[in-house]
Amino acid sequence: MAILVCGGAGYIGSHTVRQLLEAGEEVVIADNLSTGHRAALSPAVKFYECDIRDKDVLKKIFAENKIEAVFHFAAYIEAGESVIKPLKYFNNNVYGMQVLLEAMTECGVDKIIFSSSAAVYGEPERIPIDEGDKTFPTNPYGETKLIMETIMRWVGAAHGVRYVSLRYFNASGAIEDGSIGEDHHPETHLIPLILQVPLGKRDHITIFGTDYPTPDGTCIRDYIHVVDLASAHLCALNYLRGGGESNHFNLGSGSGFSVKQIIDAAQKVTGQKIKTELGDRRAGDPARLVASGDKARKILAWAPRFDDVEKIIATAWNWHRTHPKGYDD
Ligand code: UDP
């Protein structure tokens, strides 16, 4: 039986597909290529260029392939944009999940592994954040992820679909061979933006806020390597195959790094001075987001490999310097 990967042409989806193939799994990808890249697709994989809001196409995929489980990466991800265009996010993310679950339940597919986000927590009650902590999103993006989790919970109770929801902290890095990596348009994430400076694509990086209640005044985040995020999906699949009940897990390293620390690390990795400018806070940014990843380690037997932020940045640098225009190179 095969795994259907919705959003398999995207950043985290494409890294997960690589690992599924390495593990000998059969993979089918559905992606509308709105933000994903055809060049990120593994040639060995059956690909449907389609939108998950199209139930007829999803049912066709389920009819043409024996699908054991769905990995769902197909969603919009920009917190800032979601504040300006909330309906875009509710439509693709929430309605997309509804249609996907309708098709799954109508076709008897009963396992789903879902890309959730640290954004479901909003401003955290305490650090490190535990899965049982209060969820109170501070932007529509995080709200959609929380609603998507809620939909899965109720659909699971009614129709027996089991799910694992993986709440990612800051996905970063690229596969070590540099063959796939991060390529967003526009790019909004810190590490790829910093690396645009030594690539000559940008003059400086603006630090969004230097008056946070943190040791150096800049925001602290938990940067987790995309290869480690991908491996958690395979652990989650094994967990559901072993009869595990529906559950949600933080995927983070447990260590926090400030924006300034990340810039310093990037200077070390690239060997170049990175020009910075001090800017205002970005709306909706919590001062500190660091996960406790203990639950995933314990229950999913997840064993992340990257525990060093310079090593993470080095893999990102390897991808960006060999693909300065992303997949257009
Ligand atoms: N950030 C920054 N300058 C930038 C982009 C991001 O200072 O040009 C900061 C941002 O405010 C946050 C951290 O870097 O504190 C990580 O931001 P990113 O967008 O990568 O991920 P997020 O934490 O929002 O998911």
PDB file of N, CA, C and O in Angstrom, residues 103-158:
ATOM      1  N   ALA A 103     -13.041  12.963   1.707  1.00  0.00           N
ATOM      2  CA  ALA A 103     -12.609  11.961   0.721  1.00  0.00           C
ATOM      3  C   ALA A 103     -12.050  10.728   1.428  1.00  0.00           C
ATOM      4  O   ALA A 103     -12.344   9.589   1.049  1.00  0.00           O
ATOM      5  N   MET A 104     -11.246  10.940   2.481  1.00  0.00           N
ATOM      6  CA  MET A 104     -10.661   9.805   3.202  1.00  0.00           C
ATOM      7  C   MET A 104     -11.750   8.922   3.801  1.00  0.00           C
ATOM      8  O   MET A 104     -11.712   7.695   3.673  1.00  0.00           O
ATOM      9  N   THR A 105     -12.727   9.546   4.475  1.00  0.00           N
ATOM     10  CA  THR A 105     -13.753   8.733   5.142  1.00  0.00           C
ATOM     11  C   THR A 105     -14.631   8.026   4.110  1.00  0.00           C
ATOM     12  O   THR A 105     -15.019   6.877   4.297  1.00  0.00           O
ATOM     13  N   GLU A 106     -14.906   8.703   2.998  1.00  0.00           N
ATOM     14  CA  GLU A 106     -15.734   8.059   1.964  1.00  0.00           C
ATOM     15  C   GLU A 106     -14.990   6.907   1.290  1.00  0.00           C
ATOM     16  O   GLU A 106     -15.611   5.979   0.780  1.00  0.00           O
ATOM     17  N   CYS A 107     -13.659   6.967   1.297  1.00  0.00           N
ATOM     18  CA  CYS A 107     -12.873   5.935   0.608  1.00  0.00           C
ATOM     19  C   CYS A 107     -12.212   4.961   1.591  1.00  0.00           C
ATOM     20  O   CYS A 107     -11.410   4.108   1.186  1.00  0.00           O
ATOM     21  N   GLY A 108     -12.495   5.083   2.874  1.00  0.00           N
ATOM     22  CA  GLY A 108     -11.998   4.115   3.854  1.00  0.00           C
ATOM     23  C   GLY A 108     -10.521   4.256   4.201  1.00  0.00           C
ATOM     24  O   GLY A 108      -9.880   3.277   4.592  1.00  0.00           O
ATOM     25  N   VAL A 109      -9.948   5.460   4.057  1.00  0.00           N
ATOM     26  CA  VAL A 109      -8.549   5.680   4.461  1.00  0.00           C
ATOM     27  C   VAL A 109      -8.576   6.207   5.895  1.00  0.00           C
ATOM     28  O   VAL A 109      -9.235   7.210   6.179  1.00  0.00           O
ATOM     29  N   ASP A 110      -7.864   5.539   6.801  1.00  0.00           N
ATOM     30  CA  ASP A 110      -8.123   5.831   8.212  1.00  0.00           C
ATOM     31  C   ASP A 110      -6.922   6.318   9.017  1.00  0.00           C
ATOM     32  O   ASP A 110      -6.942   6.280  10.238  1.00  0.00           O
ATOM     33  N   LYS A 111      -5.859   6.758   8.338  1.00  0.00           N
ATOM     34  CA  LYS A 111      -4.704   7.303   9.083  1.00  0.00           C
ATOM     35  C   LYS A 111      -4.228   8.590   8.423  1.00  0.00           C
ATOM     36  O   LYS A 111      -4.077   8.650   7.201  1.00  0.00           O
ATOM     37  N   ILE A 112      -3.941   9.597   9.252  1.00  0.00           N
ATOM     38  CA  ILE A 112      -3.428  10.856   8.715  1.00  0.00           C
ATOM     39  C   ILE A 112      -2.347  11.423   9.642  1.00  0.00           C
ATOM     40  O   ILE A 112      -2.498  11.401  10.868  1.00  0.00           O
ATOM     41  N   ILE A 113      -1.280  11.905   9.023  1.00  0.00           N
ATOM     42  CA  ILE A 113      -0.197  12.569   9.770  1.00  0.00           C
ATOM     43  C   ILE A 113      -0.150  14.009   9.277  1.00  0.00           C
ATOM     44  O   ILE A 113      -0.059  14.259   8.076  1.00  0.00           O
ATOM     45  N   PHE A 114      -0.255  14.912  10.215  1.00  0.00           N
ATOM     46  CA  PHE A 114      -0.564  16.300   9.886  1.00  0.00           C
ATOM     47  C   PHE A 114       0.532  17.254  10.341  1.00  0.00           C
ATOM     48  O   PHE A 114       1.013  17.173  11.469  1.00  0.00           O
ATOM     49  N   SER A 115       0.875  18.205   9.450  1.00  0.00           N
ATOM     50  CA  SER A 115       1.842  19.265   9.769  1.00  0.00           C
ATOM     51  C   SER A 115       1.153  20.355  10.553  1.00  0.00           C
ATOM     52  O   SER A 115       0.514  21.222   9.965  1.00  0.00           O
ATOM     53  N   SER A 116       1.305  20.337  11.857  1.00  0.00           N
ATOM     54  CA  SER A 116       0.770  21.430  12.651  1.00  0.00           C
ATOM     55  C   SER A 116       1.917  22.378  12.994  1.00  0.00           C
ATOM     56  O   SER A 116       2.989  22.303  12.377  1.00  0.00           O
ATOM     57  N   SER A 117       1.701  23.253  13.924  1.00  0.00           N
ATOM     58  CA  SER A 117       2.680  24.322  14.125  1.00  0.00           C
ATOM     59  C   SER A 117       2.729  24.775  15.579  1.00  0.00           C
ATOM     60  O   SER A 117       1.714  24.746  16.286  1.00  0.00           O
ATOM     61  N   ALA A 118       3.906  25.295  15.957  1.00  0.00           N
ATOM     62  CA  ALA A 118       4.047  25.957  17.256  1.00  0.00           C
ATOM     63  C   ALA A 118       3.103  27.145  17.359  1.00  0.00           C
ATOM     64  O   ALA A 118       2.788  27.590  18.469  1.00  0.00           O
ATOM     65  N   ALA A 119       2.651  27.643  16.193  1.00  0.00           N
ATOM     66  CA  ALA A 119       1.753  28.810  16.185  1.00  0.00           C
ATOM     67  C   ALA A 119       0.420  28.522  16.871  1.00  0.00           C
ATOM     68  O   ALA A 119      -0.316  29.460  17.196  1.00  0.00           O
ATOM     69  N   VAL A 120       0.093  27.247  17.121  1.00  0.00           N
ATOM     70  CA  VAL A 120      -1.170  26.951  17.832  1.00  0.00           C
ATOM     71  C   VAL A 120      -1.107  27.461  19.277  1.00  0.00           C
ATOM     72  O   VAL A 120      -2.137  27.731  19.880  1.00  0.00           O
ATOM     73  N   TYR A 121       0.104  27.619  19.824  1.00  0.00           N
ATOM     74  CA  TYR A 121       0.214  28.024  21.236  1.00  0.00           C
ATOM     75  C   TYR A 121       0.061  29.529  21.434  1.00  0.00           C
ATOM     76  O   TYR A 121      -0.297  29.969  22.512  1.00  0.00           O
ATOM     77  N   GLY A 122       0.390  30.310  20.385  1.00  0.00           N
ATOM     78  CA  GLY A 122       0.386  31.767  20.565  1.00  0.00           C
ATOM     79  C   GLY A 122       1.474  32.177  21.544  1.00  0.00           C
ATOM     80  O   GLY A 122       2.584  31.638  21.530  1.00  0.00           O
ATOM     81  N   GLU A 123       1.160  33.125  22.410  1.00  0.00           N
ATOM     82  CA  GLU A 123       2.125  33.578  23.418  1.00  0.00           C
ATOM     83  C   GLU A 123       2.193  32.498  24.499  1.00  0.00           C
ATOM     84  O   GLU A 123       1.198  32.229  25.177  1.00  0.00           O
ATOM     85  N   PRO A 124       3.344  31.821  24.668  1.00  0.00           N
ATOM     86  CA  PRO A 124       3.358  30.660  25.566  1.00  0.00           C
ATOM     87  C   PRO A 124       3.239  31.019  27.045  1.00  0.00           C
ATOM     88  O   PRO A 124       3.665  32.089  27.465  1.00  0.00           O
ATOM     89  N   GLU A 125       2.667  30.084  27.791  1.00  0.00           N
ATOM     90  CA  GLU A 125       2.526  30.244  29.245  1.00  0.00           C
ATOM     91  C   GLU A 125       3.853  30.038  29.947  1.00  0.00           C
ATOM     92  O   GLU A 125       4.121  30.581  30.996  1.00  0.00           O
ATOM     93  N   ARG A 126       4.663  29.140  29.372  1.00  0.00           N
ATOM     94  CA  ARG A 126       5.964  28.804  29.994  1.00  0.00           C
ATOM     95  C   ARG A 126       6.864  28.196  28.919  1.00  0.00           C
ATOM     96  O   ARG A 126       6.391  27.771  27.859  1.00  0.00           O
ATOM     97  N   ILE A 127       8.155  28.168  29.222  1.00  0.00           N
ATOM     98  CA  ILE A 127       9.173  27.628  28.321  1.00  0.00           C
ATOM     99  C   ILE A 127       9.923  26.537  29.070  1.00  0.00           C
ATOM    100  O   ILE A 127      10.308  26.770  30.224  1.00  0.00           O
ATOM    101  N   PRO A 128      10.200  25.364  28.515  1.00  0.00           N
ATOM    102  CA  PRO A 128       9.764  24.930  27.189  1.00  0.00           C
ATOM    103  C   PRO A 128       8.274  24.604  27.160  1.00  0.00           C
ATOM    104  O   PRO A 128       7.688  24.230  28.183  1.00  0.00           O
ATOM    105  N   ILE A 129       7.696  24.733  25.974  1.00  0.00           N
ATOM    106  CA  ILE A 129       6.261  24.512  25.808  1.00  0.00           C
ATOM    107  C   ILE A 129       5.973  23.017  25.784  1.00  0.00           C
ATOM    108  O   ILE A 129       6.635  22.251  25.069  1.00  0.00           O
ATOM    109  N   ASP A 130       4.979  22.645  26.541  1.00  0.00           N
ATOM    110  CA  ASP A 130       4.569  21.248  26.644  1.00  0.00           C
ATOM    111  C   ASP A 130       3.264  21.088  25.849  1.00  0.00           C
ATOM    112  O   ASP A 130       2.491  22.034  25.754  1.00  0.00           O
ATOM    113  N   GLU A 131       3.018  19.895  25.323  1.00  0.00           N
ATOM    114  CA  GLU A 131       1.823  19.674  24.495  1.00  0.00           C
ATOM    115  C   GLU A 131       0.522  19.980  25.225  1.00  0.00           C
ATOM    116  O   GLU A 131      -0.503  20.276  24.601  1.00  0.00           O
ATOM    117  N   GLY A 132       0.540  19.870  26.557  1.00  0.00           N
ATOM    118  CA  GLY A 132      -0.690  20.117  27.315  1.00  0.00           C
ATOM    119  C   GLY A 132      -0.934  21.598  27.591  1.00  0.00           C
ATOM    120  O   GLY A 132      -1.957  21.967  28.173  1.00  0.00           O
ATOM    121  N   ASP A 133      -0.004  22.462  27.184  1.00  0.00           N
ATOM    122  CA  ASP A 133      -0.143  23.890  27.497  1.00  0.00           C
ATOM    123  C   ASP A 133      -1.275  24.519  26.683  1.00  0.00           C
ATOM    124  O   ASP A 133      -1.706  23.973  25.664  1.00  0.00           O
ATOM    125  N   LYS A 134      -1.679  25.675  27.170  1.00  0.00           N
ATOM    126  CA  LYS A 134      -2.804  26.411  26.569  1.00  0.00           C
ATOM    127  C   LYS A 134      -2.532  26.714  25.090  1.00  0.00           C
ATOM    128  O   LYS A 134      -1.425  27.100  24.716  1.00  0.00           O
ATOM    129  N   THR A 135      -3.559  26.527  24.263  1.00  0.00           N
ATOM    130  CA  THR A 135      -3.442  26.910  22.847  1.00  0.00           C
ATOM    131  C   THR A 135      -4.293  28.153  22.628  1.00  0.00           C
ATOM    132  O   THR A 135      -5.511  28.131  22.863  1.00  0.00           O
ATOM    133  N   PHE A 136      -3.644  29.226  22.217  1.00  0.00           N
ATOM    134  CA  PHE A 136      -4.370  30.476  21.993  1.00  0.00           C
ATOM    135  C   PHE A 136      -3.649  31.241  20.884  1.00  0.00           C
ATOM    136  O   PHE A 136      -2.859  32.146  21.141  1.00  0.00           O
ATOM    137  N   PRO A 137      -3.896  30.844  19.614  1.00  0.00           N
ATOM    138  CA  PRO A 137      -3.126  31.417  18.503  1.00  0.00           C
ATOM    139  C   PRO A 137      -3.262  32.934  18.429  1.00  0.00           C
ATOM    140  O   PRO A 137      -4.328  33.479  18.722  1.00  0.00           O
ATOM    141  N   THR A 138      -2.165  33.579  17.987  1.00  0.00           N
ATOM    142  CA  THR A 138      -2.186  35.042  17.883  1.00  0.00           C
ATOM    143  C   THR A 138      -2.266  35.500  16.426  1.00  0.00           C
ATOM    144  O   THR A 138      -2.130  36.678  16.139  1.00  0.00           O
ATOM    145  N   ASN A 139      -2.458  34.548  15.512  1.00  0.00           N
ATOM    146  CA  ASN A 139      -2.673  34.944  14.108  1.00  0.00           C
ATOM    147  C   ASN A 139      -3.540  33.875  13.425  1.00  0.00           C
ATOM    148  O   ASN A 139      -3.647  32.744  13.900  1.00  0.00           O
ATOM    149  N   PRO A 140      -4.182  34.251  12.292  1.00  0.00           N
ATOM    150  CA  PRO A 140      -5.082  33.304  11.608  1.00  0.00           C
ATOM    151  C   PRO A 140      -4.388  32.020  11.174  1.00  0.00           C
ATOM    152  O   PRO A 140      -4.994  30.948  11.184  1.00  0.00           O
ATOM    153  N   TYR A 141      -3.114  32.114  10.794  1.00  0.00           N
ATOM    154  CA  TYR A 141      -2.390  30.897  10.401  1.00  0.00           C
ATOM    155  C   TYR A 141      -2.435  29.863  11.533  1.00  0.00           C
ATOM    156  O   TYR A 141      -2.838  28.708  11.341  1.00  0.00           O
ATOM    157  N   GLY A 142      -2.011  30.286  12.732  1.00  0.00           N
ATOM    158  CA  GLY A 142      -2.020  29.371  13.879  1.00  0.00           C
ATOM    159  C   GLY A 142      -3.429  28.899  14.197  1.00  0.00           C
ATOM    160  O   GLY A 142      -3.646  27.733  14.564  1.00  0.00           O
ATOM    161  N   GLU A 143      -4.393  29.800  14.026  1.00  0.00           N
ATOM    162  CA  GLU A 143      -5.797  29.428  14.277  1.00  0.00           C
ATOM    163  C   GLU A 143      -6.240  28.318  13.309  1.00  0.00           C
ATOM    164  O   GLU A 143      -6.915  27.365  13.706  1.00  0.00           O
ATOM    165  N   THR A 144      -5.827  28.451  12.029  1.00  0.00           N
ATOM    166  CA  THR A 144      -6.241  27.408  11.077  1.00  0.00           C
ATOM    167  C   THR A 144      -5.644  26.064  11.477  1.00  0.00           C
ATOM    168  O   THR A 144      -6.318  25.037  11.387  1.00  0.00           O
ATOM    169  N   LYS A 145      -4.396  26.065  11.917  1.00  0.00           N
ATOM    170  CA  LYS A 145      -3.770  24.792  12.300  1.00  0.00           C
ATOM    171  C   LYS A 145      -4.494  24.174  13.503  1.00  0.00           C
ATOM    172  O   LYS A 145      -4.691  22.957  13.567  1.00  0.00           O
ATOM    173  N   LEU A 146      -4.904  25.021  14.436  1.00  0.00           N
ATOM    174  CA  LEU A 146      -5.621  24.517  15.607  1.00  0.00           C
ATOM    175  C   LEU A 146      -7.003  23.975  15.199  1.00  0.00           C
ATOM    176  O   LEU A 146      -7.422  22.910  15.663  1.00  0.00           O
ATOM    177  N   ILE A 147      -7.661  24.697  14.319  1.00  0.00           N
ATOM    178  CA  ILE A 147      -8.984  24.222  13.854  1.00  0.00           C
ATOM    179  C   ILE A 147      -8.820  22.905  13.089  1.00  0.00           C
ATOM    180  O   ILE A 147      -9.622  21.976  13.246  1.00  0.00           O
ATOM    181  N   MET A 148      -7.764  22.811  12.301  1.00  0.00           N
ATOM    182  CA  MET A 148      -7.531  21.564  11.550  1.00  0.00           C
ATOM    183  C   MET A 148      -7.332  20.397  12.519  1.00  0.00           C
ATOM    184  O   MET A 148      -7.827  19.292  12.296  1.00  0.00           O
ATOM    185  N   GLU A 149      -6.627  20.647  13.607  1.00  0.00           N
ATOM    186  CA  GLU A 149      -6.469  19.591  14.631  1.00  0.00           C
ATOM    187  C   GLU A 149      -7.838  19.229  15.221  1.00  0.00           C
ATOM    188  O   GLU A 149      -8.152  18.051  15.433  1.00  0.00           O
ATOM    189  N   THR A 150      -8.638  20.258  15.479  1.00  0.00           N
ATOM    190  CA  THR A 150      -9.960  20.015  16.085  1.00  0.00           C
ATOM    191  C   THR A 150     -10.846  19.204  15.140  1.00  0.00           C
ATOM    192  O   THR A 150     -11.542  18.270  15.560  1.00  0.00           O
ATOM    193  N   ILE A 151     -10.804  19.554  13.862  1.00  0.00           N
ATOM    194  CA  ILE A 151     -11.611  18.806  12.879  1.00  0.00           C
ATOM    195  C   ILE A 151     -11.184  17.337  12.895  1.00  0.00           C
ATOM    196  O   ILE A 151     -12.024  16.432  12.921  1.00  0.00           O
ATOM    197  N   MET A 152      -9.874  17.105  12.901  1.00  0.00           N
ATOM    198  CA  MET A 152      -9.405  15.709  12.899  1.00  0.00           C
ATOM    199  C   MET A 152      -9.904  14.965  14.134  1.00  0.00           C
ATOM    200  O   MET A 152     -10.251  13.787  14.066  1.00  0.00           O
ATOM    201  N   ARG A 153      -9.931  15.683  15.268  1.00  0.00           N
ATOM    202  CA  ARG A 153     -10.352  15.027  16.512  1.00  0.00           C
ATOM    203  C   ARG A 153     -11.809  14.569  16.421  1.00  0.00           C
ATOM    204  O   ARG A 153     -12.136  13.416  16.726  1.00  0.00           O
ATOM    205  N   TRP A 154     -12.681  15.458  15.950  1.00  0.00           N
ATOM    206  CA  TRP A 154     -14.101  15.102  15.884  1.00  0.00           C
ATOM    207  C   TRP A 154     -14.370  14.063  14.801  1.00  0.00           C
ATOM    208  O   TRP A 154     -15.179  13.153  14.985  1.00  0.00           O
ATOM    209  N   VAL A 155     -13.667  14.195  13.679  1.00  0.00           N
ATOM    210  CA  VAL A 155     -13.850  13.220  12.596  1.00  0.00           C
ATOM    211  C   VAL A 155     -13.297  11.864  13.045  1.00  0.00           C
ATOM    212  O   VAL A 155     -13.884  10.810  12.762  1.00  0.00           O
ATOM    213  N   GLY A 156     -12.218  11.903  13.786  1.00  0.00           N
ATOM    214  CA  GLY A 156     -11.656  10.663  14.315  1.00  0.00           C
ATOM    215  C   GLY A 156     -12.656   9.951  15.218  1.00  0.00           C
ATOM    216  O   GLY A 156     -12.856   8.737  15.116  1.00  0.00           O
ATOM    217  N   ALA A 157     -13.293  10.735  16.090  1.00  0.00           N
ATOM    218  CA  ALA A 157     -14.258  10.147  17.028  1.00  0.00           C
ATOM    219  C   ALA A 157     -15.456   9.557  16.282  1.00  0.00           C
ATOM    220  O   ALA A 157     -15.975   8.494  16.634  1.00  0.00           O
ATOM    221  N   ALA A 158     -15.880  10.234  15.223  1.00  0.00           N
ATOM    222  CA  ALA A 158     -17.085   9.780  14.514  1.00  0.00           C
ATOM    223  C   ALA A 158     -16.797   8.667  13.520  1.00  0.00           C
ATOM    224  O   ALA A 158     -17.614   7.765  13.333  1.00  0.00           O
TER     225      ALA A 158
END
